[in-house]
Coordinates of C-alpha atoms in Angstrom, one line a residue:
M1 CA 0.0 0.0 0.0
N2 CA 1.3 3.4 -0.9
P3 CA 2.7 5.2 2.2
L4 CA 0.8 8.4 1.3
L5 CA -2.4 6.7 2.5
N6 CA -0.9 6.9 6.1
H7 CA -1.7 10.6 6.0
I8 CA -5.5 9.8 5.9
P9 CA -6.7 9.6 9.5
N10 CA -8.5 6.5 10.7
L11 CA -7.9 4.6 7.4
K12 CA -7.9 1.0 8.6
H13 CA -6.6 -2.3 7.0
L14 CA -3.6 -0.6 5.3
G15 CA -1.5 -3.7 5.7
S16 CA -4.1 -6.0 4.1
G17 CA -2.7 -5.7 0.6
M18 CA -6.1 -4.8 -0.8
F19 CA -7.0 -1.8 -2.9
F20 CA -8.7 1.0 -1.0
V21 CA -12.3 2.1 -1.6
M22 CA -14.0 5.5 -1.7
A23 CA -17.7 4.9 -1.6
G24 CA -21.0 6.5 -0.7
P25 CA -23.9 8.4 -2.2
C26 CA -23.3 11.0 -4.8
V27 CA -24.6 13.9 -2.7
V28 CA -25.7 14.3 0.9
E29 CA -29.5 13.9 0.6
N30 CA -30.6 13.2 4.2
E31 CA -29.3 11.5 7.3
E32 CA -31.1 8.3 6.7
V33 CA -29.4 7.6 3.4
M34 CA -26.0 8.7 4.8
M35 CA -26.2 6.4 7.8
R36 CA -27.6 3.4 5.9
V37 CA -24.8 3.6 3.3
A38 CA -22.1 4.1 5.9
E39 CA -23.3 1.2 8.1
K40 CA -23.3 -1.2 5.1
A41 CA -20.1 0.0 3.6
C42 CA -18.2 -0.1 6.9
A43 CA -19.4 -3.6 7.7
V44 CA -18.5 -5.0 4.2
T45 CA -15.1 -3.3 4.0
D46 CA -14.2 -4.3 7.6
A47 CA -15.1 -8.0 6.8
L48 CA -13.0 -7.9 3.6
K49 CA -10.2 -5.9 5.2
I50 CA -10.5 -3.1 2.6
P51 CA -9.3 0.4 3.6
Y52 CA -12.4 2.5 3.3
I53 CA -13.2 6.2 2.9
F54 CA -16.8 7.4 3.0
K55 CA -17.7 9.6 0.1
A56 CA -20.5 12.2 -0.3
S57 CA -20.6 15.6 -1.9
Y58 CA -22.0 18.3 0.4
R59 CA -23.0 20.3 -2.6
K60 CA -23.3 19.6 -6.3
A61 CA -22.2 22.6 -8.2
N62 CA -22.0 21.0 -11.7
R63 CA -25.6 20.0 -12.8
S64 CA -27.1 19.8 -16.2
R65 CA -30.2 21.9 -15.5
L66 CA -31.1 24.8 -13.2
D67 CA -33.8 22.7 -11.5
S68 CA -31.5 19.8 -10.6
F69 CA -30.9 19.0 -6.9
C70 CA -27.7 20.7 -5.6
G71 CA -27.9 20.0 -1.8
I72 CA -29.6 20.4 1.5
G73 CA -27.5 23.4 2.6
D74 CA -23.8 23.5 3.1
E75 CA -23.6 23.6 6.9
K76 CA -26.2 20.9 7.3
A77 CA -24.6 18.6 4.8
L78 CA -21.1 19.1 6.2
K79 CA -22.3 18.3 9.7
L80 CA -23.9 15.0 8.5
L81 CA -20.6 14.2 6.8
D82 CA -18.8 14.8 10.1
K83 CA -21.4 12.7 11.9
V84 CA -20.5 9.7 9.7
R85 CA -16.8 10.3 10.4
R86 CA -17.4 10.4 14.2
E87 CA -19.9 7.6 14.6
F88 CA -18.3 5.1 12.3
G89 CA -14.7 6.1 12.8
V90 CA -13.9 6.3 9.1
P91 CA -12.3 9.1 7.0
T92 CA -14.4 11.1 4.6
V93 CA -14.0 12.7 1.2
T94 CA -16.0 15.5 -0.4
D95 CA -15.8 17.8 -3.4
I96 CA -14.9 21.5 -3.3
H97 CA -15.7 23.9 -6.2
N98 CA -14.0 27.2 -5.4
P99 CA -11.0 28.3 -3.3
E100 CA -13.2 29.7 -0.5
E101 CA -14.7 26.2 0.2
A102 CA -11.4 24.5 0.9
A103 CA -10.8 25.7 4.5
I104 CA -14.4 25.2 5.4
A105 CA -14.7 21.6 4.0
A106 CA -11.4 20.7 5.5
Q107 CA -13.0 21.0 9.0
Y108 CA -15.3 18.1 8.2
A109 CA -13.5 16.0 5.6
D110 CA -10.2 14.1 5.6
V111 CA -9.7 14.2 1.8
L112 CA -10.6 17.1 -0.4
Q113 CA -11.7 16.2 -3.9
I114 CA -11.2 18.3 -7.0
P115 CA -14.0 17.7 -9.6
A116 CA -12.8 16.6 -13.1
F117 CA -14.1 19.7 -14.8
L118 CA -12.1 21.9 -12.3
C119 CA -8.8 19.9 -12.3
R120 CA -6.9 22.8 -14.1
Q121 CA -8.2 25.6 -11.7
T122 CA -5.0 26.8 -10.2
D123 CA -6.5 28.8 -7.3
L124 CA -8.7 25.8 -6.3
L125 CA -5.8 23.4 -6.3
V126 CA -3.6 25.7 -4.3
A127 CA -6.3 26.4 -1.8
A128 CA -6.9 22.7 -1.3
A129 CA -3.1 22.1 -0.9
K130 CA -2.8 24.7 1.8
T131 CA -5.3 22.9 4.0
G132 CA -2.8 20.1 4.5
K133 CA -5.4 17.5 3.6
V134 CA -4.9 14.8 1.1
V135 CA -6.1 16.1 -2.2
N136 CA -7.8 13.8 -4.7
I137 CA -7.7 15.3 -8.2
K138 CA -10.1 13.8 -10.7
K139 CA -8.7 13.7 -14.3
G140 CA -10.7 15.9 -16.6
Q141 CA -12.6 13.9 -19.3
F142 CA -10.8 16.2 -21.8
L143 CA -7.2 15.4 -20.6
A144 CA -4.6 12.8 -21.4
P145 CA -3.5 10.9 -18.3
E146 CA 0.1 12.2 -18.5
A147 CA -1.2 15.8 -18.4
M148 CA -2.2 15.2 -14.8
A149 CA 1.4 15.8 -13.9
F150 CA 0.7 19.5 -14.1
A151 CA -2.4 19.4 -11.9
A152 CA -0.6 17.4 -9.3
G153 CA 2.4 19.7 -9.7
K154 CA 0.4 22.7 -8.6
V155 CA -0.6 21.0 -5.4
H156 CA 2.9 19.7 -4.8
D157 CA 4.5 23.0 -5.5
A158 CA 2.1 24.7 -3.0
G159 CA 3.7 22.5 -0.3
N160 CA 1.4 19.5 -0.2
P161 CA 2.7 16.2 -1.6
N162 CA -0.3 14.2 -0.4
I163 CA -2.1 13.6 -3.7
L164 CA -4.4 11.1 -5.2
L165 CA -5.3 10.9 -8.9
T166 CA -8.6 9.6 -10.1
D167 CA -9.6 8.5 -13.6
R168 CA -13.3 8.8 -14.5
G169 CA -13.3 8.2 -18.2
T170 CA -12.5 10.2 -21.3
T171 CA -14.9 12.0 -23.6
F172 CA -15.9 9.9 -26.6
G173 CA -18.0 11.9 -29.0
Y174 CA -20.9 14.0 -27.5
H175 CA -22.8 11.4 -25.4
D176 CA -20.4 8.8 -24.1
L177 CA -17.2 8.1 -22.2
I178 CA -14.5 5.5 -22.6
V179 CA -12.1 4.0 -20.1
D180 CA -8.5 3.5 -21.2
M181 CA -6.9 1.2 -18.8
R182 CA -3.5 2.5 -19.8
S183 CA -4.4 5.6 -17.7
I184 CA -3.8 3.7 -14.5
P185 CA -0.1 2.8 -14.9
T186 CA 0.5 6.1 -16.8
M187 CA -0.7 8.1 -13.8
Q188 CA 1.0 5.8 -11.3
A189 CA 4.3 6.5 -13.1
L190 CA 3.8 10.1 -11.9
G191 CA 4.4 8.8 -8.3
Y192 CA 0.9 9.1 -6.9
P193 CA -1.7 6.5 -5.9
V194 CA -4.3 6.1 -8.7
V195 CA -8.1 5.6 -8.2
M196 CA -10.5 4.4 -10.8
D197 CA -14.0 5.9 -10.6
I198 CA -16.0 2.9 -11.8
T199 CA -19.4 4.6 -11.7
H200 CA -18.9 8.1 -13.2
S201 CA -16.8 6.4 -15.9
L202 CA -20.1 4.9 -17.1
Q203 CA -22.0 8.2 -17.4
Q204 CA -23.7 9.1 -20.7
P205 CA -23.6 12.9 -20.5
N206 CA -25.3 15.6 -22.6
T207 CA -28.5 13.8 -23.2
T208 CA -31.4 15.7 -24.7
S209 CA -33.4 15.4 -21.4
G210 CA -30.8 17.4 -19.5
V211 CA -30.4 14.4 -17.1
T212 CA -27.2 12.4 -17.4
G213 CA -27.6 8.8 -18.3
G214 CA -25.5 5.8 -17.6
L215 CA -24.6 2.2 -18.0
P216 CA -24.6 0.6 -14.5
S217 CA -24.7 -2.9 -16.0
M218 CA -21.0 -2.3 -16.9
I219 CA -19.8 -1.4 -13.4
E220 CA -18.4 -4.8 -12.6
T221 CA -16.7 -4.9 -16.0
I222 CA -14.8 -1.7 -15.4
A223 CA -14.1 -2.7 -11.8
R224 CA -12.7 -6.1 -12.6
A225 CA -10.4 -4.6 -15.3
S226 CA -9.2 -1.9 -13.0
V227 CA -8.2 -4.3 -10.3
A228 CA -6.6 -6.6 -12.7
V229 CA -4.5 -3.7 -14.1
G230 CA -3.4 -2.8 -10.6
T231 CA -5.4 0.3 -9.5
D232 CA -4.5 1.5 -6.0
G233 CA -8.1 2.4 -5.2
L234 CA -11.7 2.3 -6.5
F235 CA -14.3 5.1 -6.3
I236 CA -17.9 3.8 -6.2
E237 CA -21.1 5.8 -5.8
T238 CA -23.8 3.6 -4.2
H239 CA -27.3 4.2 -3.0
P240 CA -30.1 2.1 -1.4
N241 CA -32.4 2.9 -4.3
P242 CA -30.6 4.5 -7.3
A243 CA -33.9 5.2 -9.0
E244 CA -34.7 7.7 -6.2
A245 CA -31.3 9.2 -5.8
K246 CA -31.1 13.0 -6.1
S247 CA -28.0 12.9 -8.3
D248 CA -26.3 10.5 -10.7
G249 CA -28.8 7.6 -10.1
A250 CA -28.4 6.4 -13.6
N251 CA -24.9 5.2 -13.0
M252 CA -24.9 4.2 -9.3
L253 CA -24.4 0.8 -7.8
P254 CA -27.4 -0.4 -5.8
L255 CA -26.3 -0.8 -2.2
D256 CA -27.4 -4.4 -2.0
R257 CA -24.8 -5.3 -4.7
F258 CA -21.9 -3.6 -2.9
E259 CA -20.8 -6.6 -0.9
G260 CA -21.0 -9.1 -3.7
L261 CA -19.0 -6.8 -6.0
L262 CA -16.2 -6.2 -3.5
T263 CA -16.0 -9.8 -2.6
R264 CA -15.4 -10.8 -6.2
L265 CA -12.9 -8.0 -6.7
C266 CA -11.0 -9.1 -3.6
R267 CA -10.6 -12.6 -5.1
I268 CA -9.0 -11.0 -8.2
R269 CA -6.7 -9.0 -6.1
E270 CA -5.7 -12.0 -4.0
T271 CA -5.0 -14.0 -7.2
I272 CA -2.7 -11.2 -8.4
I273 CA -0.9 -11.0 -5.1
R274 CA -0.4 -14.8 -5.0
E275 CA 0.8 -15.0 -8.6
T276 CA 3.2 -12.1 -8.0
I277 CA 4.7 -13.9 -4.9
N278 CA 5.0 -17.2 -6.8
A279 CA 6.8 -15.4 -9.7
F280 CA 9.6 -14.6 -7.3

C-alpha cells in the first residue's frame, strides 16, 4: 500500500494488501441515506479488510439543469458528513468547487476532492493544498493521463505532496465516455496513488433530457479490469435505491450489490498477489 495513505486519519486495514475504496452516495441527501450507506459500507469493508473512505458531496455545483438538486444546505450537509466520520470512525471525502470552500470543507473531511471539470483551476488546487489535507484530483474527461502531472504539480509546489489521482473516463463523442486502462499505470508513473472511478466512468452525459444517463450494468466490467491492471483504489457511488437518488442515479451501484461486487474484486486482487509472490 502506498505510504501516502498513512496521511489519511482512521484509514484501517492498510496492511491487508487490498485496494482502498471511496464509496457512498453522490450527494448528501438526508441523514437516513448517509447512515444506511455508511453502516453497510463499513461492515463490508471491515469484513474484507479493505481500507475505506466514506464519500458524499456536500453540494453539487455541476448540474445539467437549473432545477437539478444541488444539496440540503452546506452547513447541514457538512455536519452530516462529520457525523458519519465520528460515529463510524472512518475518514471522509467530499468535493470542493472554489477556493473559499477549501478551508471550510477541511474541517469536516479528511480528503478534499477536485472535480474533473475543475482539475486545471490553479486557485482551487492551491487552496486545497494549503489545508494540508490529502487532495484527490479527478482527471478531466478532456485530458490525457500524462497531463495530470501539471495538476498534481500545482498541489505539490504549493507545499502538499499528499495527492491522489482519479480517472473517471475520457470524452468519446458527445454522449459517451470510454475508459482507457493505460491511464492507471500512466498516472501511477507520476508517483501518486491512482483511483478508478467505476461509476462516473459509465455516465452518458449531454442527453437531450438534460439528465445524465449511464450504463450501470458495466460497473463490474470496469471494476474487474481496473483491479486486474493494478489500480490502487476504487471510487464507487452507491445508494439504497438509485432510481430515487437525487443525483447520478443512472450510473450508481445499488447498495445491495456492494458486498458481492467487492467480494469478487478481492478474489481477483488475492490472485494477483499470489501470482506475484509465486513469480519470485
